[in-house]
Each structure stands twice: as C-alpha cells, then as structure tokens.
C-alpha cells in the first residue's frame, strides 16, 4: 500500500476554531435532546426511566450498547488524530472498566486526511459525552478495547495482509482509511438495527441524530477509499464482515473503476440495511459465535453483550 495519495480537498479547521465549534455544537446538541438529572436518561426531550423500572430490553440497555461502540470509535480516532485516548472523566460507569491497548497518532502525509481524522475524532468524543450524560448513573464504563491485535486479525481475515503479517492501523494514511472502513459502516447499521427496539419516540429522534452523523462519517471514508482506487481492499473487508454473519449479505464494497458505490444501499429500495445487535457483536468480536474477542476482548458492558 502506498502513502503517495492524491485526494480531494475537505474543509479546513484550525485547532482553535475546531475547539470552539465542537464545544458550541455539543452544548446545542445536549440542550436539544434535553438531558435529565442523574439516574434518568433523556434523548429527544422525554425522560427514560432507569432500567430497573422497565421490562425486557430497555432504551437504556440499547443506548448503553451504543455507548460501548462509541467508546471504540472515539478511542480509535482520538489516538489517530491526537495521539491520546479518552480521559478518565469520560470512561467511568457501571460494569467492568478496562484499558485500551494499541493506538498512536498517525503520521499523516495528506493534510486533508488529517483534518478528516480530527473532525471524526471530535464527533465521536461528543457522542460519548452526550450518551454518558443522557444515561446519567446508568451509563456503563468503557470496557477493555484492543486496537492492536484486533486490527491484525481483521486484516488477515480480509486478506489485506498475509497470515503471519501484522497490520498497523496507525502506520500511514492508507491503513488509517482501511481501519476506519472496518468501523464506519458497522456503526451506521448498528443504529439502524437498534431503531425498532427503541420504545420512546423521543429517544428514537435522539438516536436518529447520531445516526445521521455516523452516515456522514461512513460516506466520507468510503469516498476517500474510492477516489484513491482501493476497490479491492474495501470489497475484501466487506466480504469478511459478511462472513461473520453467515447467510446474510448486508455489506457492500465501494464499487470499481467504472461504477461508484459510495452509499451502501439496497439497489431496489435505495435504503441502507441495518444490523441486529447480534450481527454487530459478531463483527466487533471478530467471530460468528458472539464470543467476546476481537476489539472487545472481555466483551461489552451492559445487558446487550
């Protein structure tokens, strides 16, 4: 894989402007979803009673499932963009807390890819903080996360590297984009799949707002991969994700030299498919048996794990 890449321009953000925009945007989002006092989560303006007061799979269970995934994305992008992960104030909560292994700042050759990484890192940090504050005392702690061996196992499964080779997601622009692709489509489909499980329409609205951001992220990464001709690598990753959920065909590559497939959709309906929580777990655990391994070596925290 080569670092000598030519890419389209993306919007430029200075670190100072980005910090101001991030803080203002986060406050506006929090005010919009109407966060409640500790112990009661609110997304979209209405209270969500704590899990003990509900039956079966609750909205709090679902948003804690989402929080686990946001921890993973935030830790990946924070390290890639800034060389450090989430602070201690952003990771405490219910369940077994765990460390993060691997990850470092990417030596970006293309300044536009670096700017994209910074933007995605800031968005994912905002998602973590918004969900944690909304969940209050019900929020789960960040579980153990592997950003080292898990990427190698995923890359070997997709044939990006040989069976005895190591894949370093933080080595260069190309590896960063391919590693991002492993996550982004999964995050989008996870929010889509969880939508029908959400009980409160106001909470569904809050989830939809995060889903929109994840969709933009996925489109950005798919576009960067496409314009740089990584058709075969993207297809290999998509095939590997499909293999983790036998009998399904929910994944698609980015197209080929003649036809772009930037937006993952059902060709007949023009809508993006969603994944069940089990299908998502199989991908982040990197096995088809929903057994905790892969990016979450000790499993997720919460009831959906």
Short mmCIF file of C-alpha atoms in Angstrom, two decimals:
data_model
loop_
_atom_site.label_atom_id
_atom_site.label_comp_id
_atom_site.label_asym_id
_atom_site.label_seq_id
_atom_site.Cartn_x
_atom_site.Cartn_y
_atom_site.Cartn_z
CA UNK A 1 0.00 0.00 0.00
CA UNK A 2 1.29 3.43 -0.79
CA UNK A 3 1.28 6.73 1.07
CA UNK A 4 1.62 8.73 -2.15
CA UNK A 5 -2.06 9.51 -2.44
CA UNK A 6 -3.89 12.30 -4.22
CA UNK A 7 -7.09 13.25 -2.53
CA UNK A 8 -9.84 15.84 -2.84
CA UNK A 9 -9.92 18.78 -0.51
CA UNK A 10 -12.01 18.74 2.65
CA UNK A 11 -12.90 21.69 4.84
CA UNK A 12 -10.00 23.09 6.80
CA UNK A 13 -10.40 23.62 10.54
CA UNK A 14 -7.81 25.28 12.73
CA UNK A 15 -7.40 23.70 16.14
CA UNK A 16 -8.78 26.82 17.83
CA UNK A 17 -11.82 27.11 15.56
CA UNK A 18 -12.44 23.38 15.84
CA UNK A 19 -12.41 23.51 19.64
CA UNK A 20 -14.89 26.39 19.66
CA UNK A 21 -17.17 24.73 17.10
CA UNK A 22 -17.03 21.43 18.97
CA UNK A 23 -17.91 22.98 22.33
CA UNK A 24 -20.76 25.04 20.91
CA UNK A 25 -22.13 22.14 18.90
CA UNK A 26 -22.01 19.81 21.88
CA UNK A 27 -23.88 22.28 24.11
CA UNK A 28 -26.53 22.79 21.45
CA UNK A 29 -26.98 19.07 20.97
CA UNK A 30 -27.25 18.43 24.71
CA UNK A 31 -29.85 21.19 25.05
CA UNK A 32 -31.79 19.79 22.12
CA UNK A 33 -32.02 16.26 23.46
CA UNK A 34 -32.92 17.56 26.92
CA UNK A 35 -30.63 15.74 29.35
CA UNK A 36 -32.06 14.89 32.76
CA UNK A 37 -30.80 14.59 36.29
CA UNK A 38 -28.54 11.73 37.36
CA UNK A 39 -30.18 8.32 37.16
CA UNK A 40 -32.66 9.24 34.41
CA UNK A 41 -31.66 9.33 30.77
CA UNK A 42 -33.22 11.65 28.25
CA UNK A 43 -32.81 11.68 24.49
CA UNK A 44 -35.08 13.87 22.44
CA UNK A 45 -36.72 15.63 25.37
CA UNK A 46 -38.58 12.92 27.32
CA UNK A 47 -37.45 11.04 30.42
CA UNK A 48 -36.31 7.45 30.13
CA UNK A 49 -36.90 5.59 33.36
CA UNK A 50 -33.95 3.61 34.75
CA UNK A 51 -33.66 0.01 33.60
CA UNK A 52 -34.97 -1.39 36.89
CA UNK A 53 -38.32 0.30 36.26
CA UNK A 54 -38.73 -1.25 32.82
CA UNK A 55 -39.09 -4.77 31.49
CA UNK A 56 -37.23 -6.70 28.81
CA UNK A 57 -34.75 -4.74 26.71
CA UNK A 58 -34.96 -1.10 27.67
CA UNK A 59 -33.97 2.10 25.92
CA UNK A 60 -31.18 2.43 28.48
CA UNK A 61 -29.90 -1.02 27.51
CA UNK A 62 -29.90 -0.01 23.86
CA UNK A 63 -28.13 3.30 24.42
CA UNK A 64 -25.53 1.61 26.61
CA UNK A 65 -24.94 -0.81 23.74
CA UNK A 66 -24.41 2.22 21.52
CA UNK A 67 -22.11 3.80 24.12
CA UNK A 68 -19.81 0.75 24.03
CA UNK A 69 -19.46 1.17 20.26
CA UNK A 70 -18.89 4.91 20.62
CA UNK A 71 -16.11 4.21 23.12
CA UNK A 72 -14.43 2.05 20.48
CA UNK A 73 -14.73 4.63 17.72
CA UNK A 74 -13.70 7.52 19.96
CA UNK A 75 -10.62 5.71 21.25
CA UNK A 76 -9.58 4.80 17.70
CA UNK A 77 -9.97 8.30 16.26
CA UNK A 78 -8.65 10.17 19.30
CA UNK A 79 -5.42 8.24 19.10
CA UNK A 80 -5.16 8.62 15.33
CA UNK A 81 -5.77 12.37 15.41
CA UNK A 82 -4.22 13.44 18.72
CA UNK A 83 -2.06 10.57 19.94
CA UNK A 84 -4.05 10.07 23.13
CA UNK A 85 -7.30 8.44 24.17
CA UNK A 86 -10.30 9.40 26.27
CA UNK A 87 -9.74 10.98 29.67
CA UNK A 88 -10.61 9.23 32.93
CA UNK A 89 -13.62 11.54 33.30
CA UNK A 90 -15.09 10.13 30.06
CA UNK A 91 -14.87 6.39 30.77
CA UNK A 92 -16.19 5.58 34.27
CA UNK A 93 -19.51 3.89 34.90
CA UNK A 94 -21.31 0.62 35.63
CA UNK A 95 -19.62 -2.68 34.79
CA UNK A 96 -16.03 -3.81 34.44
CA UNK A 97 -13.76 -0.96 33.30
CA UNK A 98 -10.88 -1.92 31.05
CA UNK A 99 -7.75 -0.48 29.45
CA UNK A 100 -7.11 0.29 25.79
CA UNK A 101 -4.23 -1.49 24.08
CA UNK A 102 -2.56 -0.12 20.98
CA UNK A 103 -3.04 3.07 19.03
CA UNK A 104 -0.95 6.16 18.41
CA UNK A 105 -1.03 9.33 16.33
CA UNK A 106 -0.95 8.65 12.60
CA UNK A 107 1.94 10.34 10.71
CA UNK A 108 -0.44 11.69 8.09
CA UNK A 109 1.14 12.52 4.74
CA UNK A 110 -2.01 14.15 3.40
CA UNK A 111 -3.18 17.16 5.45
CA UNK A 112 -6.75 16.67 4.27
CA UNK A 113 -6.89 13.14 5.66
CA UNK A 114 -5.55 14.51 8.94
CA UNK A 115 -8.34 17.11 9.01
CA UNK A 116 -10.93 14.40 8.42
CA UNK A 117 -9.44 12.34 11.25
CA UNK A 118 -9.63 15.36 13.59
CA UNK A 119 -13.26 16.02 12.69
CA UNK A 120 -14.28 12.40 13.20
CA UNK A 121 -12.38 12.25 16.49
CA UNK A 122 -14.22 15.31 17.78
CA UNK A 123 -17.60 13.97 16.68
CA UNK A 124 -17.05 10.60 18.37
CA UNK A 125 -15.90 12.26 21.59
CA UNK A 126 -19.09 14.34 21.53
CA UNK A 127 -21.17 11.17 21.04
CA UNK A 128 -19.53 9.54 24.06
CA UNK A 129 -20.12 12.56 26.27
CA UNK A 130 -23.68 13.10 25.11
CA UNK A 131 -24.70 9.46 25.67
CA UNK A 132 -22.93 9.33 29.04
CA UNK A 133 -24.64 12.46 30.29
CA UNK A 134 -28.01 11.32 28.95
CA UNK A 135 -27.68 7.95 30.67
CA UNK A 136 -26.54 9.51 33.95
CA UNK A 137 -25.82 6.96 36.67
CA UNK A 138 -26.94 4.18 34.32
CA UNK A 139 -24.03 4.68 31.92
CA UNK A 140 -21.64 1.78 31.51
CA UNK A 141 -17.89 2.07 31.89
CA UNK A 142 -15.58 1.73 28.94
CA UNK A 143 -14.72 -1.95 28.62
CA UNK A 144 -11.31 -3.29 27.62
CA UNK A 145 -10.58 -2.34 23.99
CA UNK A 146 -7.96 -3.82 21.67
CA UNK A 147 -6.70 -1.51 18.91
CA UNK A 148 -3.65 -3.64 18.24
CA UNK A 149 -4.09 -7.36 17.58
CA UNK A 150 -7.74 -6.97 16.61
CA UNK A 151 -6.84 -4.94 13.52
CA UNK A 152 -4.29 -7.56 12.51
CA UNK A 153 -6.82 -10.37 12.88
CA UNK A 154 -9.39 -8.40 10.88
CA UNK A 155 -6.86 -7.58 8.15
CA UNK A 156 -5.71 -11.20 7.93
CA UNK A 157 -9.31 -12.37 7.65
CA UNK A 158 -9.88 -9.94 4.78
CA UNK A 159 -6.62 -10.90 3.08
CA UNK A 160 -5.17 -7.41 3.38
CA UNK A 161 -2.03 -8.93 4.88
CA UNK A 162 -0.58 -12.41 4.94
CA UNK A 163 -1.48 -15.00 7.61
CA UNK A 164 1.66 -14.19 9.59
CA UNK A 165 1.84 -10.46 8.89
CA UNK A 166 0.91 -7.56 11.16
CA UNK A 167 -1.48 -4.78 10.14
CA UNK A 168 -0.73 -1.46 11.80
CA UNK A 169 -3.84 0.73 11.55
CA UNK A 170 -1.80 3.80 12.56
CA UNK A 171 1.15 3.35 10.20
CA UNK A 172 0.04 5.65 7.38
CA UNK A 173 -2.88 7.32 5.60
CA UNK A 174 -3.90 4.17 3.71
CA UNK A 175 -4.00 1.91 6.74
CA UNK A 176 -5.93 4.53 8.68
CA UNK A 177 -8.60 4.73 5.96
CA UNK A 178 -8.93 0.94 5.73
CA UNK A 179 -9.16 0.62 9.52
CA UNK A 180 -11.80 3.36 9.60
CA UNK A 181 -13.78 1.47 6.96
CA UNK A 182 -13.88 -1.57 9.24
CA UNK A 183 -15.81 0.56 11.78
CA UNK A 184 -17.88 3.11 9.96
CA UNK A 185 -20.42 1.01 8.06
CA UNK A 186 -20.92 -1.10 11.18
CA UNK A 187 -21.70 1.91 13.36
CA UNK A 188 -24.29 3.17 10.90
CA UNK A 189 -26.01 -0.20 10.53
CA UNK A 190 -25.98 -0.68 14.33
CA UNK A 191 -28.03 2.48 14.91
CA UNK A 192 -30.38 1.47 12.08
CA UNK A 193 -30.88 -2.01 13.51
CA UNK A 194 -31.49 -0.71 17.02
CA UNK A 195 -34.14 1.78 15.90
CA UNK A 196 -37.10 -0.64 16.02
CA UNK A 197 -36.07 -1.69 19.56
CA UNK A 198 -36.35 1.83 20.98
CA UNK A 199 -39.56 2.33 22.94
CA UNK A 200 -39.77 6.10 23.30
CA UNK A 201 -40.22 8.14 20.09
CA UNK A 202 -38.20 10.98 21.62
CA UNK A 203 -35.30 8.60 22.18
CA UNK A 204 -35.64 7.41 18.60
CA UNK A 205 -35.26 11.02 17.49
CA UNK A 206 -32.07 11.37 19.53
CA UNK A 207 -30.64 8.17 18.06
CA UNK A 208 -31.53 9.33 14.55
CA UNK A 209 -29.45 12.47 15.04
CA UNK A 210 -26.39 10.42 15.93
CA UNK A 211 -27.17 8.03 13.08
CA UNK A 212 -27.05 10.94 10.62
CA UNK A 213 -23.55 11.82 11.79
CA UNK A 214 -22.38 8.21 11.51
CA UNK A 215 -23.78 8.10 7.98
CA UNK A 216 -21.76 11.19 7.03
CA UNK A 217 -18.65 9.57 8.54
CA UNK A 218 -19.16 6.37 6.56
CA UNK A 219 -19.70 8.34 3.35
CA UNK A 220 -16.52 10.34 3.91
CA UNK A 221 -14.38 7.26 4.43
CA UNK A 222 -15.97 5.38 1.53
CA UNK A 223 -15.37 8.40 -0.72
CA UNK A 224 -11.69 8.67 0.26
CA UNK A 225 -11.20 4.98 -0.43
CA UNK A 226 -12.97 5.27 -3.78
CA UNK A 227 -11.11 8.28 -5.15
CA UNK A 228 -7.85 6.55 -4.32
CA UNK A 229 -8.83 3.32 -6.05
CA UNK A 230 -8.95 0.97 -3.06
CA UNK A 231 -11.82 -1.01 -4.59
CA UNK A 232 -10.37 -4.46 -3.97
CA UNK A 233 -9.35 -3.76 -0.37
CA UNK A 234 -12.77 -2.35 0.52
CA UNK A 235 -14.53 -5.29 -1.09
CA UNK A 236 -12.31 -7.69 0.83
CA UNK A 237 -13.27 -6.01 4.12
CA UNK A 238 -16.95 -6.12 3.18
CA UNK A 239 -16.69 -9.82 2.32
CA UNK A 240 -15.00 -10.51 5.65
CA UNK A 241 -17.76 -8.68 7.54
CA UNK A 242 -20.41 -10.67 5.68
CA UNK A 243 -18.63 -13.91 6.57
CA UNK A 244 -19.05 -13.14 10.27
CA UNK A 245 -22.83 -13.35 9.84
CA UNK A 246 -23.40 -16.44 7.66
CA UNK A 247 -26.48 -16.38 5.50
CA UNK A 248 -26.57 -12.60 5.24
CA UNK A 249 -25.41 -10.22 2.54
CA UNK A 250 -25.74 -6.85 4.26
CA UNK A 251 -22.37 -5.47 3.24
CA UNK A 252 -21.18 -3.88 0.02
CA UNK A 253 -17.87 -2.60 -1.24
CA UNK A 254 -17.30 0.83 -2.74
CA UNK A 255 -17.65 -0.18 -6.39
CA UNK A 256 -14.99 -0.40 -9.09
CA UNK A 257 -13.19 1.82 -11.57
CA UNK A 258 -16.35 2.16 -13.67
CA UNK A 259 -19.09 2.42 -11.04
CA UNK A 260 -19.04 4.15 -7.65
CA UNK A 261 -20.89 2.71 -4.68
CA UNK A 262 -20.24 5.41 -2.10
CA UNK A 263 -23.60 4.95 -0.36
CA UNK A 264 -24.40 1.49 0.94
CA UNK A 265 -27.99 0.88 -0.12
CA UNK A 266 -30.40 -1.79 -1.25
CA UNK A 267 -30.50 -1.16 -5.03
CA UNK A 268 -34.22 -1.93 -5.20
CA UNK A 269 -35.28 0.44 -2.42
CA UNK A 270 -32.44 2.95 -2.06
CA UNK A 271 -32.32 2.44 1.71
CA UNK A 272 -29.40 1.35 3.90
CA UNK A 273 -29.71 -2.04 5.64
CA UNK A 274 -29.48 -2.32 9.41
CA UNK A 275 -27.83 -4.99 11.54
CA UNK A 276 -29.19 -6.71 14.63
CA UNK A 277 -27.25 -6.38 17.86
CA UNK A 278 -26.03 -9.98 17.43
CA UNK A 279 -24.77 -9.24 13.92
CA UNK A 280 -22.93 -6.16 15.19
CA UNK A 281 -21.39 -8.13 18.07
CA UNK A 282 -20.14 -10.80 15.68
CA UNK A 283 -18.25 -8.14 13.73
CA UNK A 284 -16.68 -6.29 16.66
CA UNK A 285 -15.87 -9.62 18.35
CA UNK A 286 -14.45 -10.91 15.03
CA UNK A 287 -16.20 -14.26 15.22
CA UNK A 288 -19.55 -15.71 14.20
CA UNK A 289 -20.38 -17.07 17.67
CA UNK A 290 -20.86 -13.80 19.58
CA UNK A 291 -17.93 -14.77 21.79
CA UNK A 292 -16.05 -11.82 23.33
CA UNK A 293 -12.76 -11.43 21.48
CA UNK A 294 -11.56 -9.01 18.81
CA UNK A 295 -11.94 -5.34 19.59
CA UNK A 296 -13.66 -6.11 22.92
CA UNK A 297 -11.57 -8.96 24.39
CA UNK A 298 -13.64 -9.10 27.59
CA UNK A 299 -16.97 -8.24 25.97
CA UNK A 300 -19.14 -5.14 26.17
CA UNK A 301 -20.50 -3.71 29.38
CA UNK A 302 -24.25 -3.74 29.86
CA UNK A 303 -27.03 -6.23 29.20
CA UNK A 304 -26.52 -6.43 25.41
CA UNK A 305 -23.12 -8.10 25.11
#
